């Protein structure tokens, strides 16, 4: 089961091209948005999505940009070996003290991976801001299943969100297969729901106690 349509050498070349592209673009923030990680992330996503098709070249067919907030990913295309790729852009300001970003909904991802020839790719841009100019420091272009579970966790939002524990401590394991990663996702989600169930029971009991108090007032 192939994890990615790109070889390691191709991936490295893609990362370098995206970084150089952002350096040439000199993405500028306004005085009002200079301190906003959301504004910086949106500016990076817009700059990358407009250039990625050319960067990928012949390895990319049927390229599409989806800028809607509810979209599963920012860009989609058919890659080598007819693997359907969904790319989501994430950004990390290296000057921030702590960043624990949501990557994707666990439910939407597991349904997306019902088809084997699909790949969910994270395009992570680490940056600093110099005189309102976004300065890319590092670019990571990686299938989510190559992120080691040691740097991931599940957040309590909706059905559960796959999150990076700390953006400054991303660990990549390229030997990890999609099957191994998804099986671990399922195990972690089952454990997560068991933990949430215990929390719900405790919270329910708390409100039952409050209800009894208020009935006697």
Coordinates of C-alpha atoms in Angstrom, one line a residue, residues 2-213:
X2 CA 1.8 3.1 -1.2
X3 CA 1.9 6.1 1.2
X4 CA 2.9 8.7 -1.3
X5 CA 3.3 9.3 -5.1
X6 CA 6.6 11.0 -4.5
X7 CA 10.0 9.5 -3.8
X8 CA 12.2 10.9 -1.0
X9 CA 14.3 12.8 -3.5
X10 CA 11.2 14.3 -5.2
X11 CA 9.8 15.3 -1.8
X12 CA 13.1 17.1 -0.8
X13 CA 13.1 18.9 -4.2
X14 CA 9.4 19.9 -3.7
X15 CA 10.2 21.3 -0.2
X16 CA 13.2 23.3 -1.5
X17 CA 11.1 24.7 -4.4
X18 CA 8.3 25.8 -2.1
X19 CA 10.7 27.5 0.2
X20 CA 12.4 29.4 -2.6
X21 CA 9.0 30.3 -4.0
X22 CA 7.9 31.9 -0.7
X23 CA 11.3 33.7 -0.4
X24 CA 10.7 35.2 -3.9
X25 CA 7.1 36.1 -3.2
X26 CA 8.1 38.1 -0.1
X27 CA 4.6 37.7 1.4
X28 CA 3.9 40.9 3.3
X29 CA 1.5 41.4 6.3
X30 CA -0.2 44.7 7.2
X31 CA 0.4 46.5 10.4
X32 CA -3.0 45.2 11.6
X33 CA -2.2 41.6 10.8
X34 CA 1.5 41.4 11.7
X35 CA 0.7 39.7 15.0
X36 CA -2.0 37.4 13.7
X37 CA -1.0 33.8 13.1
X38 CA -4.3 33.3 11.2
X39 CA -3.5 36.1 8.8
X40 CA 0.0 34.8 8.2
X41 CA -1.3 31.3 7.7
X42 CA -3.9 32.5 5.2
X43 CA -1.3 34.5 3.3
X44 CA 1.1 31.5 3.1
X45 CA -1.7 29.2 2.0
X46 CA -2.7 31.6 -0.8
X47 CA 0.9 32.0 -2.0
X48 CA 1.6 28.3 -2.0
X49 CA -1.6 27.2 -3.6
X50 CA -1.2 29.5 -6.6
X51 CA 2.3 28.0 -7.3
X52 CA 2.1 24.4 -6.3
X53 CA 0.8 23.1 -9.6
X54 CA 3.9 24.5 -11.4
X55 CA 6.2 23.3 -8.7
X56 CA 4.9 19.7 -9.0
X57 CA 5.0 19.8 -12.8
X58 CA 4.3 16.5 -14.6
X59 CA 3.7 14.8 -11.2
X60 CA 0.5 16.8 -10.9
X61 CA -2.8 16.4 -12.9
X62 CA -6.3 17.8 -12.4
X63 CA -5.1 20.4 -9.9
X64 CA -7.8 22.1 -7.9
X65 CA -7.7 24.8 -5.2
X66 CA -10.4 24.8 -2.5
X67 CA -10.3 27.9 -0.3
X68 CA -13.5 27.4 1.6
X69 CA -13.2 27.1 5.4
X70 CA -15.1 23.8 5.6
X71 CA -12.9 22.1 2.9
X72 CA -11.1 18.9 3.9
X73 CA -7.9 20.2 2.3
X74 CA -6.6 23.4 0.5
X75 CA -5.6 21.7 -2.7
X76 CA -6.2 18.4 -4.5
X77 CA -4.6 16.7 -7.5
X78 CA -3.9 13.4 -9.1
X79 CA -0.3 12.4 -8.5
X80 CA 2.0 9.6 -9.8
X81 CA 0.6 6.1 -10.0
X82 CA -2.9 7.8 -10.1
X83 CA -2.8 8.4 -6.3
X84 CA -5.4 11.1 -5.4
X85 CA -3.7 13.7 -3.2
X86 CA -5.3 16.2 -0.8
X87 CA -2.8 18.8 0.5
X88 CA -3.5 20.9 3.6
X89 CA -1.2 23.9 4.4
X90 CA -0.2 24.4 8.0
X91 CA 2.0 27.3 9.2
X92 CA 4.0 27.7 12.4
X93 CA 5.5 31.0 13.6
X94 CA 8.8 30.0 15.2
X95 CA 8.6 33.1 17.5
X96 CA 5.5 31.8 19.1
X97 CA 5.9 30.1 22.5
X98 CA 3.6 27.1 22.0
X99 CA 1.6 25.9 19.1
X100 CA -0.7 22.8 19.1
X101 CA -2.5 22.9 15.7
X102 CA -5.4 20.7 14.6
X103 CA -4.4 18.7 11.5
X104 CA -7.7 17.1 10.5
X105 CA -10.9 15.5 11.7
X106 CA -10.2 11.9 12.6
X107 CA -13.5 10.8 11.1
X108 CA -13.1 12.7 7.8
X109 CA -9.5 11.3 7.5
X110 CA -10.6 7.7 8.1
X111 CA -13.4 8.0 5.5
X112 CA -11.0 9.6 3.1
X113 CA -8.6 6.6 3.5
X114 CA -11.4 4.1 2.7
X115 CA -9.9 4.2 -0.8
X116 CA -6.3 2.9 -0.8
X117 CA -5.0 5.1 -3.6
X118 CA -5.4 8.3 -1.6
X119 CA -2.9 10.4 0.2
X120 CA -3.4 13.2 2.8
X121 CA -0.4 15.4 2.6
X122 CA 0.6 18.1 5.1
X123 CA 2.5 21.1 3.8
X124 CA 4.0 22.7 6.9
X125 CA 5.7 26.1 6.6
X126 CA 7.8 27.2 9.6
X127 CA 8.4 30.9 9.4
X128 CA 9.5 34.1 11.2
X129 CA 8.3 37.7 10.5
X130 CA 10.8 40.4 9.7
X131 CA 9.5 43.9 9.2
X132 CA 6.1 42.6 8.3
X133 CA 7.6 40.2 5.7
X134 CA 7.0 36.4 6.2
X135 CA 10.4 34.7 6.1
X136 CA 10.2 30.9 5.5
X137 CA 12.7 28.9 7.5
X138 CA 11.7 25.3 6.8
X139 CA 9.1 23.5 4.6
X140 CA 7.8 20.0 5.3
X141 CA 5.8 18.2 2.6
X142 CA 4.8 14.9 4.2
X143 CA 1.9 12.3 4.2
X144 CA 0.2 12.4 7.5
X145 CA 1.0 8.7 8.0
X146 CA 4.7 9.6 8.1
X147 CA 4.2 11.7 11.3
X148 CA 5.2 9.6 14.2
X149 CA 2.4 9.1 16.8
X150 CA 4.8 10.2 19.5
X151 CA 4.3 13.8 18.3
X152 CA 0.6 13.5 17.8
X153 CA -2.5 13.5 20.0
X154 CA -6.3 13.6 19.8
X155 CA -8.2 16.8 20.6
X156 CA -11.8 16.9 21.9
X157 CA -13.5 18.7 19.0
X158 CA -16.3 17.1 17.1
X159 CA -15.5 13.4 16.5
X160 CA -11.9 14.1 17.5
X161 CA -9.1 16.1 15.9
X162 CA -5.7 14.7 15.1
X163 CA -3.3 17.3 16.5
X164 CA 0.4 18.0 16.7
X165 CA 1.4 18.0 20.4
X166 CA 4.0 20.8 19.9
X167 CA 4.9 22.3 16.5
X168 CA 8.5 22.6 17.6
X169 CA 8.8 18.9 18.1
X170 CA 7.6 17.3 14.9
X171 CA 8.9 13.7 14.4
X172 CA 8.8 12.1 10.9
X173 CA 9.0 8.3 10.4
X174 CA 9.2 7.5 6.7
X175 CA 9.3 3.8 7.3
X176 CA 5.9 3.8 8.9
X177 CA 3.2 2.4 6.5
X178 CA -0.3 3.8 6.0
X179 CA -1.7 0.5 7.5
X180 CA 0.4 0.8 10.7
X181 CA -0.5 4.5 11.1
X182 CA -4.3 4.0 10.5
X183 CA -4.4 1.0 12.8
X184 CA -2.8 3.2 15.5
X185 CA -5.3 5.9 14.8
X186 CA -8.2 3.5 15.3
X187 CA -6.7 2.3 18.6
X188 CA -6.1 5.9 19.8
X189 CA -9.6 6.9 18.9
X190 CA -11.1 4.0 20.8
X191 CA -9.1 4.9 23.9
X192 CA -10.0 8.6 23.4
X193 CA -13.7 7.8 23.3
X194 CA -13.5 5.6 26.5
X195 CA -11.8 8.5 28.2
X196 CA -14.4 11.0 27.0
X197 CA -17.2 8.7 28.2
X198 CA -15.8 8.7 31.7
X199 CA -15.6 12.5 31.6
X200 CA -19.2 12.7 30.4
X201 CA -20.4 10.5 33.2
X202 CA -18.6 12.6 35.8
X203 CA -20.0 15.9 34.3
X204 CA -23.5 14.4 34.1
X205 CA -23.3 13.4 37.8
X206 CA -22.2 16.9 38.7
X207 CA -25.2 18.5 37.1
X208 CA -27.5 15.9 38.7
X209 CA -26.2 17.1 42.1
X210 CA -26.8 20.7 41.1
X211 CA -30.3 19.9 39.9
X212 CA -31.1 18.3 43.3
X213 CA -29.8 21.4 45.1

